[in-house]
């Protein structure tokens, strides 16, 4: 599933895929298509996405889709079912359109 949240002149990209679709390039292809579509829309100036810094697959998807790492957001993502370290840093990626 790929989603776009529209907020004024900015859009936020989100994605999640079932395990049997992992490592097939589906996420990168879908994210790239959504980013390309958004870039052709005249009213949006920026697209952003967030991911867990420890999720290297999502990091690769965003970077291969042309997005740039903008900042590290400490204690951004909360994993309530993890007892060891329930708070991880998130990464903000963005692309100016």
PDB file of N, CA, C and O in Angstrom, residues 15-73:
ATOM      1  N   UNK A  15       4.303   4.185   2.890  1.00  0.00           N
ATOM      2  CA  UNK A  15       4.153   2.896   2.221  1.00  0.00           C
ATOM      3  C   UNK A  15       4.373   1.755   3.206  1.00  0.00           C
ATOM      4  O   UNK A  15       5.103   1.872   4.178  1.00  0.00           O
ATOM      5  N   UNK A  16       3.689   0.648   2.922  1.00  0.00           N
ATOM      6  CA  UNK A  16       3.863  -0.599   3.664  1.00  0.00           C
ATOM      7  C   UNK A  16       3.503  -1.727   2.698  1.00  0.00           C
ATOM      8  O   UNK A  16       2.550  -1.616   1.939  1.00  0.00           O
ATOM      9  N   UNK A  17       4.315  -2.773   2.701  1.00  0.00           N
ATOM     10  CA  UNK A  17       4.095  -3.899   1.796  1.00  0.00           C
ATOM     11  C   UNK A  17       4.160  -5.212   2.557  1.00  0.00           C
ATOM     12  O   UNK A  17       4.931  -5.353   3.510  1.00  0.00           O
ATOM     13  N   UNK A  18       3.376  -6.174   2.123  1.00  0.00           N
ATOM     14  CA  UNK A  18       3.407  -7.516   2.708  1.00  0.00           C
ATOM     15  C   UNK A  18       4.782  -8.137   2.456  1.00  0.00           C
ATOM     16  O   UNK A  18       5.430  -7.855   1.443  1.00  0.00           O
ATOM     17  N   UNK A  19       5.201  -8.960   3.361  1.00  0.00           N
ATOM     18  CA  UNK A  19       6.535  -9.563   3.306  1.00  0.00           C
ATOM     19  C   UNK A  19       6.836 -10.238   1.960  1.00  0.00           C
ATOM     20  O   UNK A  19       7.959 -10.173   1.462  1.00  0.00           O
ATOM     21  N   UNK A  20       5.843 -10.870   1.343  1.00  0.00           N
ATOM     22  CA  UNK A  20       6.129 -11.566   0.079  1.00  0.00           C
ATOM     23  C   UNK A  20       6.405 -10.601  -1.083  1.00  0.00           C
ATOM     24  O   UNK A  20       6.789 -11.037  -2.163  1.00  0.00           O
ATOM     25  N   UNK A  21       6.250  -9.301  -0.862  1.00  0.00           N
ATOM     26  CA  UNK A  21       6.603  -8.299  -1.875  1.00  0.00           C
ATOM     27  C   UNK A  21       7.955  -7.647  -1.594  1.00  0.00           C
ATOM     28  O   UNK A  21       8.407  -6.823  -2.380  1.00  0.00           O
ATOM     29  N   UNK A  22       8.582  -7.984  -0.477  1.00  0.00           N
ATOM     30  CA  UNK A  22       9.870  -7.384  -0.123  1.00  0.00           C
ATOM     31  C   UNK A  22      10.961  -7.866  -1.082  1.00  0.00           C
ATOM     32  O   UNK A  22      10.916  -8.969  -1.615  1.00  0.00           O
ATOM     33  N   UNK A  23      11.949  -7.011  -1.283  1.00  0.00           N
ATOM     34  CA  UNK A  23      13.150  -7.296  -2.078  1.00  0.00           C
ATOM     35  C   UNK A  23      12.858  -7.620  -3.539  1.00  0.00           C
ATOM     36  O   UNK A  23      13.639  -8.302  -4.195  1.00  0.00           O
ATOM     37  N   UNK A  24      11.739  -7.130  -4.044  1.00  0.00           N
ATOM     38  CA  UNK A  24      11.393  -7.322  -5.450  1.00  0.00           C
ATOM     39  C   UNK A  24      11.427  -6.015  -6.238  1.00  0.00           C
ATOM     40  O   UNK A  24      11.168  -6.007  -7.431  1.00  0.00           O
ATOM     41  N   UNK A  25      11.698  -4.907  -5.550  1.00  0.00           N
ATOM     42  CA  UNK A  25      11.711  -3.607  -6.202  1.00  0.00           C
ATOM     43  C   UNK A  25      10.337  -2.960  -6.315  1.00  0.00           C
ATOM     44  O   UNK A  25      10.199  -1.887  -6.899  1.00  0.00           O
ATOM     45  N   UNK A  26       9.325  -3.614  -5.759  1.00  0.00           N
ATOM     46  CA  UNK A  26       7.956  -3.098  -5.855  1.00  0.00           C
ATOM     47  C   UNK A  26       7.816  -1.764  -5.127  1.00  0.00           C
ATOM     48  O   UNK A  26       7.212  -0.826  -5.651  1.00  0.00           O
ATOM     49  N   UNK A  27       8.372  -1.669  -3.932  1.00  0.00           N
ATOM     50  CA  UNK A  27       8.248  -0.436  -3.149  1.00  0.00           C
ATOM     51  C   UNK A  27       8.944   0.730  -3.849  1.00  0.00           C
ATOM     52  O   UNK A  27       8.399   1.834  -3.911  1.00  0.00           O
ATOM     53  N   UNK A  28      10.131   0.488  -4.374  1.00  0.00           N
ATOM     54  CA  UNK A  28      10.862   1.552  -5.072  1.00  0.00           C
ATOM     55  C   UNK A  28      10.113   1.996  -6.320  1.00  0.00           C
ATOM     56  O   UNK A  28       9.986   3.194  -6.594  1.00  0.00           O
ATOM     57  N   UNK A  29       9.592   1.037  -7.071  1.00  0.00           N
ATOM     58  CA  UNK A  29       8.835   1.372  -8.282  1.00  0.00           C
ATOM     59  C   UNK A  29       7.573   2.162  -7.943  1.00  0.00           C
ATOM     60  O   UNK A  29       7.271   3.174  -8.589  1.00  0.00           O
ATOM     61  N   UNK A  30       6.858   1.732  -6.918  1.00  0.00           N
ATOM     62  CA  UNK A  30       5.631   2.425  -6.521  1.00  0.00           C
ATOM     63  C   UNK A  30       5.930   3.822  -5.983  1.00  0.00           C
ATOM     64  O   UNK A  30       5.270   4.800  -6.350  1.00  0.00           O
ATOM     65  N   UNK A  31       6.929   3.932  -5.100  1.00  0.00           N
ATOM     66  CA  UNK A  31       7.290   5.240  -4.542  1.00  0.00           C
ATOM     67  C   UNK A  31       7.748   6.191  -5.641  1.00  0.00           C
ATOM     68  O   UNK A  31       7.354   7.360  -5.666  1.00  0.00           O
ATOM     69  N   UNK A  32       8.546   5.697  -6.570  1.00  0.00           N
ATOM     70  CA  UNK A  32       9.021   6.538  -7.675  1.00  0.00           C
ATOM     71  C   UNK A  32       7.862   7.037  -8.529  1.00  0.00           C
ATOM     72  O   UNK A  32       7.831   8.202  -8.923  1.00  0.00           O
ATOM     73  N   UNK A  33       6.894   6.163  -8.805  1.00  0.00           N
ATOM     74  CA  UNK A  33       5.735   6.558  -9.610  1.00  0.00           C
ATOM     75  C   UNK A  33       4.908   7.624  -8.896  1.00  0.00           C
ATOM     76  O   UNK A  33       4.463   8.600  -9.516  1.00  0.00           O
ATOM     77  N   UNK A  34       4.714   7.457  -7.590  1.00  0.00           N
ATOM     78  CA  UNK A  34       3.932   8.434  -6.820  1.00  0.00           C
ATOM     79  C   UNK A  34       4.672   9.774  -6.755  1.00  0.00           C
ATOM     80  O   UNK A  34       4.067  10.835  -6.901  1.00  0.00           O
ATOM     81  N   UNK A  35       5.972   9.725  -6.553  1.00  0.00           N
ATOM     82  CA  UNK A  35       6.774  10.958  -6.526  1.00  0.00           C
ATOM     83  C   UNK A  35       6.711  11.656  -7.885  1.00  0.00           C
ATOM     84  O   UNK A  35       6.507  12.876  -7.959  1.00  0.00           O
ATOM     85  N   UNK A  36       6.871  10.903  -8.969  1.00  0.00           N
ATOM     86  CA  UNK A  36       6.792  11.489 -10.314  1.00  0.00           C
ATOM     87  C   UNK A  36       5.428  12.139 -10.558  1.00  0.00           C
ATOM     88  O   UNK A  36       5.350  13.240 -11.099  1.00  0.00           O
ATOM     89  N   UNK A  37       4.344  11.452 -10.152  1.00  0.00           N
ATOM     90  CA  UNK A  37       3.006  12.013 -10.326  1.00  0.00           C
ATOM     91  C   UNK A  37       2.875  13.306  -9.536  1.00  0.00           C
ATOM     92  O   UNK A  37       2.350  14.308 -10.040  1.00  0.00           O
ATOM     93  N   UNK A  38       3.338  13.296  -8.290  1.00  0.00           N
ATOM     94  CA  UNK A  38       3.228  14.480  -7.433  1.00  0.00           C
ATOM     95  C   UNK A  38       4.007  15.651  -8.025  1.00  0.00           C
ATOM     96  O   UNK A  38       3.556  16.794  -7.977  1.00  0.00           O
ATOM     97  N   UNK A  39       5.163  15.370  -8.608  1.00  0.00           N
ATOM     98  CA  UNK A  39       5.982  16.436  -9.200  1.00  0.00           C
ATOM     99  C   UNK A  39       5.280  17.113 -10.365  1.00  0.00           C
ATOM    100  O   UNK A  39       5.541  18.273 -10.660  1.00  0.00           O
ATOM    101  N   UNK A  40       4.380  16.401 -11.020  1.00  0.00           N
ATOM    102  CA  UNK A  40       3.652  16.986 -12.157  1.00  0.00           C
ATOM    103  C   UNK A  40       2.433  17.802 -11.731  1.00  0.00           C
ATOM    104  O   UNK A  40       1.810  18.463 -12.559  1.00  0.00           O
ATOM    105  N   UNK A  41       2.096  17.782 -10.452  1.00  0.00           N
ATOM    106  CA  UNK A  41       0.955  18.547  -9.955  1.00  0.00           C
ATOM    107  C   UNK A  41       1.424  19.956  -9.598  1.00  0.00           C
ATOM    108  O   UNK A  41       2.329  20.112  -8.777  1.00  0.00           O
ATOM    109  N   UNK A  42       0.845  20.991 -10.190  1.00  0.00           N
ATOM    110  CA  UNK A  42       1.364  22.342 -10.008  1.00  0.00           C
ATOM    111  C   UNK A  42       1.197  22.918  -8.601  1.00  0.00           C
ATOM    112  O   UNK A  42       1.944  23.819  -8.222  1.00  0.00           O
ATOM    113  N   UNK A  43       0.270  22.422  -7.808  1.00  0.00           N
ATOM    114  CA  UNK A  43       0.018  23.079  -6.526  1.00  0.00           C
ATOM    115  C   UNK A  43       0.898  22.585  -5.388  1.00  0.00           C
ATOM    116  O   UNK A  43       0.916  23.185  -4.324  1.00  0.00           O
ATOM    117  N   UNK A  44       1.651  21.505  -5.574  1.00  0.00           N
ATOM    118  CA  UNK A  44       2.479  20.977  -4.489  1.00  0.00           C
ATOM    119  C   UNK A  44       3.936  21.359  -4.695  1.00  0.00           C
ATOM    120  O   UNK A  44       4.468  21.268  -5.791  1.00  0.00           O
ATOM    121  N   UNK A  45       4.578  21.790  -3.615  1.00  0.00           N
ATOM    122  CA  UNK A  45       5.964  22.249  -3.687  1.00  0.00           C
ATOM    123  C   UNK A  45       6.951  21.298  -3.021  1.00  0.00           C
ATOM    124  O   UNK A  45       8.144  21.413  -3.235  1.00  0.00           O
ATOM    125  N   UNK A  46       6.454  20.384  -2.180  1.00  0.00           N
ATOM    126  CA  UNK A  46       7.360  19.499  -1.471  1.00  0.00           C
ATOM    127  C   UNK A  46       6.680  18.174  -1.177  1.00  0.00           C
ATOM    128  O   UNK A  46       5.485  18.130  -0.911  1.00  0.00           O
ATOM    129  N   UNK A  47       7.448  17.103  -1.247  1.00  0.00           N
ATOM    130  CA  UNK A  47       6.974  15.803  -0.824  1.00  0.00           C
ATOM    131  C   UNK A  47       7.934  15.321   0.264  1.00  0.00           C
ATOM    132  O   UNK A  47       9.144  15.537   0.163  1.00  0.00           O
ATOM    133  N   UNK A  48       7.380  14.725   1.332  1.00  0.00           N
ATOM    134  CA  UNK A  48       8.214  14.266   2.425  1.00  0.00           C
ATOM    135  C   UNK A  48       7.825  12.842   2.802  1.00  0.00           C
ATOM    136  O   UNK A  48       6.721  12.386   2.482  1.00  0.00           O
ATOM    137  N   UNK A  49       8.731  12.149   3.450  1.00  0.00           N
ATOM    138  CA  UNK A  49       8.474  10.800   3.958  1.00  0.00           C
ATOM    139  C   UNK A  49       9.315  10.613   5.211  1.00  0.00           C
ATOM    140  O   UNK A  49      10.387  11.216   5.357  1.00  0.00           O
ATOM    141  N   UNK A  50       8.820   9.791   6.109  1.00  0.00           N
ATOM    142  CA  UNK A  50       9.526   9.491   7.346  1.00  0.00           C
ATOM    143  C   UNK A  50       9.737   7.988   7.419  1.00  0.00           C
ATOM    144  O   UNK A  50       8.899   7.218   6.966  1.00  0.00           O
ATOM    145  N   UNK A  51      10.866   7.569   7.998  1.00  0.00           N
ATOM    146  CA  UNK A  51      11.069   6.146   8.236  1.00  0.00           C
ATOM    147  C   UNK A  51      11.950   5.955   9.464  1.00  0.00           C
ATOM    148  O   UNK A  51      12.663   6.864   9.888  1.00  0.00           O
ATOM    149  N   UNK A  52      11.873   4.777  10.026  1.00  0.00           N
ATOM    150  CA  UNK A  52      12.703   4.398  11.160  1.00  0.00           C
ATOM    151  C   UNK A  52      14.150   4.317  10.668  1.00  0.00           C
ATOM    152  O   UNK A  52      14.419   3.716   9.629  1.00  0.00           O
ATOM    153  N   UNK A  53      15.077   4.919  11.393  1.00  0.00           N
ATOM    154  CA  UNK A  53      16.470   4.915  10.939  1.00  0.00           C
ATOM    155  C   UNK A  53      17.058   3.513  10.892  1.00  0.00           C
ATOM    156  O   UNK A  53      18.020   3.253  10.170  1.00  0.00           O
ATOM    157  N   UNK A  54      16.488   2.573  11.634  1.00  0.00           N
ATOM    158  CA  UNK A  54      16.988   1.203  11.632  1.00  0.00           C
ATOM    159  C   UNK A  54      16.384   0.353  10.511  1.00  0.00           C
ATOM    160  O   UNK A  54      16.789  -0.781  10.310  1.00  0.00           O
ATOM    161  N   UNK A  55      15.439   0.895   9.774  1.00  0.00           N
ATOM    162  CA  UNK A  55      14.811   0.159   8.680  1.00  0.00           C
ATOM    163  C   UNK A  55      15.569   0.468   7.384  1.00  0.00           C
ATOM    164  O   UNK A  55      15.192   1.328   6.599  1.00  0.00           O
ATOM    165  N   UNK A  56      16.652  -0.262   7.173  1.00  0.00           N
ATOM    166  CA  UNK A  56      17.525   0.018   6.029  1.00  0.00           C
ATOM    167  C   UNK A  56      16.820  -0.181   4.692  1.00  0.00           C
ATOM    168  O   UNK A  56      17.139   0.504   3.717  1.00  0.00           O
ATOM    169  N   UNK A  57      15.853  -1.085   4.626  1.00  0.00           N
ATOM    170  CA  UNK A  57      15.122  -1.286   3.370  1.00  0.00           C
ATOM    171  C   UNK A  57      14.321  -0.041   3.000  1.00  0.00           C
ATOM    172  O   UNK A  57      14.332   0.390   1.847  1.00  0.00           O
ATOM    173  N   UNK A  58      13.632   0.557   3.973  1.00  0.00           N
ATOM    174  CA  UNK A  58      12.864   1.778   3.692  1.00  0.00           C
ATOM    175  C   UNK A  58      13.789   2.938   3.354  1.00  0.00           C
ATOM    176  O   UNK A  58      13.478   3.753   2.486  1.00  0.00           O
ATOM    177  N   UNK A  59      14.927   3.015   4.027  1.00  0.00           N
ATOM    178  CA  UNK A  59      15.914   4.053   3.704  1.00  0.00           C
ATOM    179  C   UNK A  59      16.334   3.916   2.244  1.00  0.00           C
ATOM    180  O   UNK A  59      16.369   4.895   1.492  1.00  0.00           O
ATOM    181  N   UNK A  60      16.635   2.697   1.803  1.00  0.00           N
ATOM    182  CA  UNK A  60      17.042   2.462   0.406  1.00  0.00           C
ATOM    183  C   UNK A  60      15.925   2.821  -0.569  1.00  0.00           C
ATOM    184  O   UNK A  60      16.190   3.411  -1.619  1.00  0.00           O
ATOM    185  N   UNK A  61      14.692   2.464  -0.235  1.00  0.00           N
ATOM    186  CA  UNK A  61      13.565   2.790  -1.118  1.00  0.00           C
ATOM    187  C   UNK A  61      13.482   4.295  -1.328  1.00  0.00           C
ATOM    188  O   UNK A  61      13.382   4.775  -2.460  1.00  0.00           O
ATOM    189  N   UNK A  62      13.545   5.058  -0.247  1.00  0.00           N
ATOM    190  CA  UNK A  62      13.420   6.514  -0.359  1.00  0.00           C
ATOM    191  C   UNK A  62      14.595   7.117  -1.125  1.00  0.00           C
ATOM    192  O   UNK A  62      14.404   7.996  -1.963  1.00  0.00           O
ATOM    193  N   UNK A  63      15.797   6.646  -0.862  1.00  0.00           N
ATOM    194  CA  UNK A  63      16.963   7.194  -1.556  1.00  0.00           C
ATOM    195  C   UNK A  63      16.968   6.806  -3.035  1.00  0.00           C
ATOM    196  O   UNK A  63      17.294   7.626  -3.894  1.00  0.00           O
ATOM    197  N   UNK A  64      16.602   5.561  -3.353  1.00  0.00           N
ATOM    198  CA  UNK A  64      16.549   5.137  -4.749  1.00  0.00           C
ATOM    199  C   UNK A  64      15.431   5.840  -5.508  1.00  0.00           C
ATOM    200  O   UNK A  64      15.497   5.965  -6.728  1.00  0.00           O
ATOM    201  N   UNK A  65      14.431   6.317  -4.788  1.00  0.00           N
ATOM    202  CA  UNK A  65      13.326   7.049  -5.417  1.00  0.00           C
ATOM    203  C   UNK A  65      13.670   8.515  -5.647  1.00  0.00           C
ATOM    204  O   UNK A  65      12.837   9.279  -6.132  1.00  0.00           O
ATOM    205  N   UNK A  66      14.859   8.926  -5.242  1.00  0.00           N
ATOM    206  CA  UNK A  66      15.309  10.291  -5.501  1.00  0.00           C
ATOM    207  C   UNK A  66      15.129  11.258  -4.352  1.00  0.00           C
ATOM    208  O   UNK A  66      15.452  12.433  -4.474  1.00  0.00           O
ATOM    209  N   UNK A  67      14.648  10.781  -3.216  1.00  0.00           N
ATOM    210  CA  UNK A  67      14.463  11.676  -2.081  1.00  0.00           C
ATOM    211  C   UNK A  67      15.794  11.878  -1.354  1.00  0.00           C
ATOM    212  O   UNK A  67      16.664  11.021  -1.390  1.00  0.00           O
ATOM    213  N   UNK A  68      15.918  13.010  -0.717  1.00  0.00           N
ATOM    214  CA  UNK A  68      17.149  13.375  -0.010  1.00  0.00           C
ATOM    215  C   UNK A  68      16.908  13.369   1.491  1.00  0.00           C
ATOM    216  O   UNK A  68      15.897  13.876   1.970  1.00  0.00           O
ATOM    217  N   UNK A  69      17.887  12.827   2.229  1.00  0.00           N
ATOM    218  CA  UNK A  69      17.802  12.826   3.689  1.00  0.00           C
ATOM    219  C   UNK A  69      17.925  14.257   4.188  1.00  0.00           C
ATOM    220  O   UNK A  69      18.860  14.964   3.849  1.00  0.00           O
ATOM    221  N   UNK A  70      16.950  14.680   4.973  1.00  0.00           N
ATOM    222  CA  UNK A  70      16.929  16.059   5.444  1.00  0.00           C
ATOM    223  C   UNK A  70      17.364  16.177   6.898  1.00  0.00           C
ATOM    224  O   UNK A  70      18.120  17.059   7.249  1.00  0.00           O
ATOM    225  N   UNK A  71      16.851  15.315   7.772  1.00  0.00           N
ATOM    226  CA  UNK A  71      17.221  15.434   9.182  1.00  0.00           C
ATOM    227  C   UNK A  71      16.928  14.136   9.932  1.00  0.00           C
ATOM    228  O   UNK A  71      16.157  13.292   9.479  1.00  0.00           O
ATOM    229  N   UNK A  72      17.553  14.017  11.098  1.00  0.00           N
ATOM    230  CA  UNK A  72      17.325  12.903  12.006  1.00  0.00           C
ATOM    231  C   UNK A  72      16.441  13.403  13.133  1.00  0.00           C
ATOM    232  O   UNK A  72      16.730  14.417  13.759  1.00  0.00           O
ATOM    233  N   UNK A  73      15.348  12.712  13.367  1.00  0.00           N
ATOM    234  CA  UNK A  73      14.375  13.119  14.377  1.00  0.00           C
ATOM    235  C   UNK A  73      14.476  12.157  15.561  1.00  0.00           C
ATOM    236  O   UNK A  73      13.992  11.037  15.502  1.00  0.00           O
TER     237      UNK A  73
END
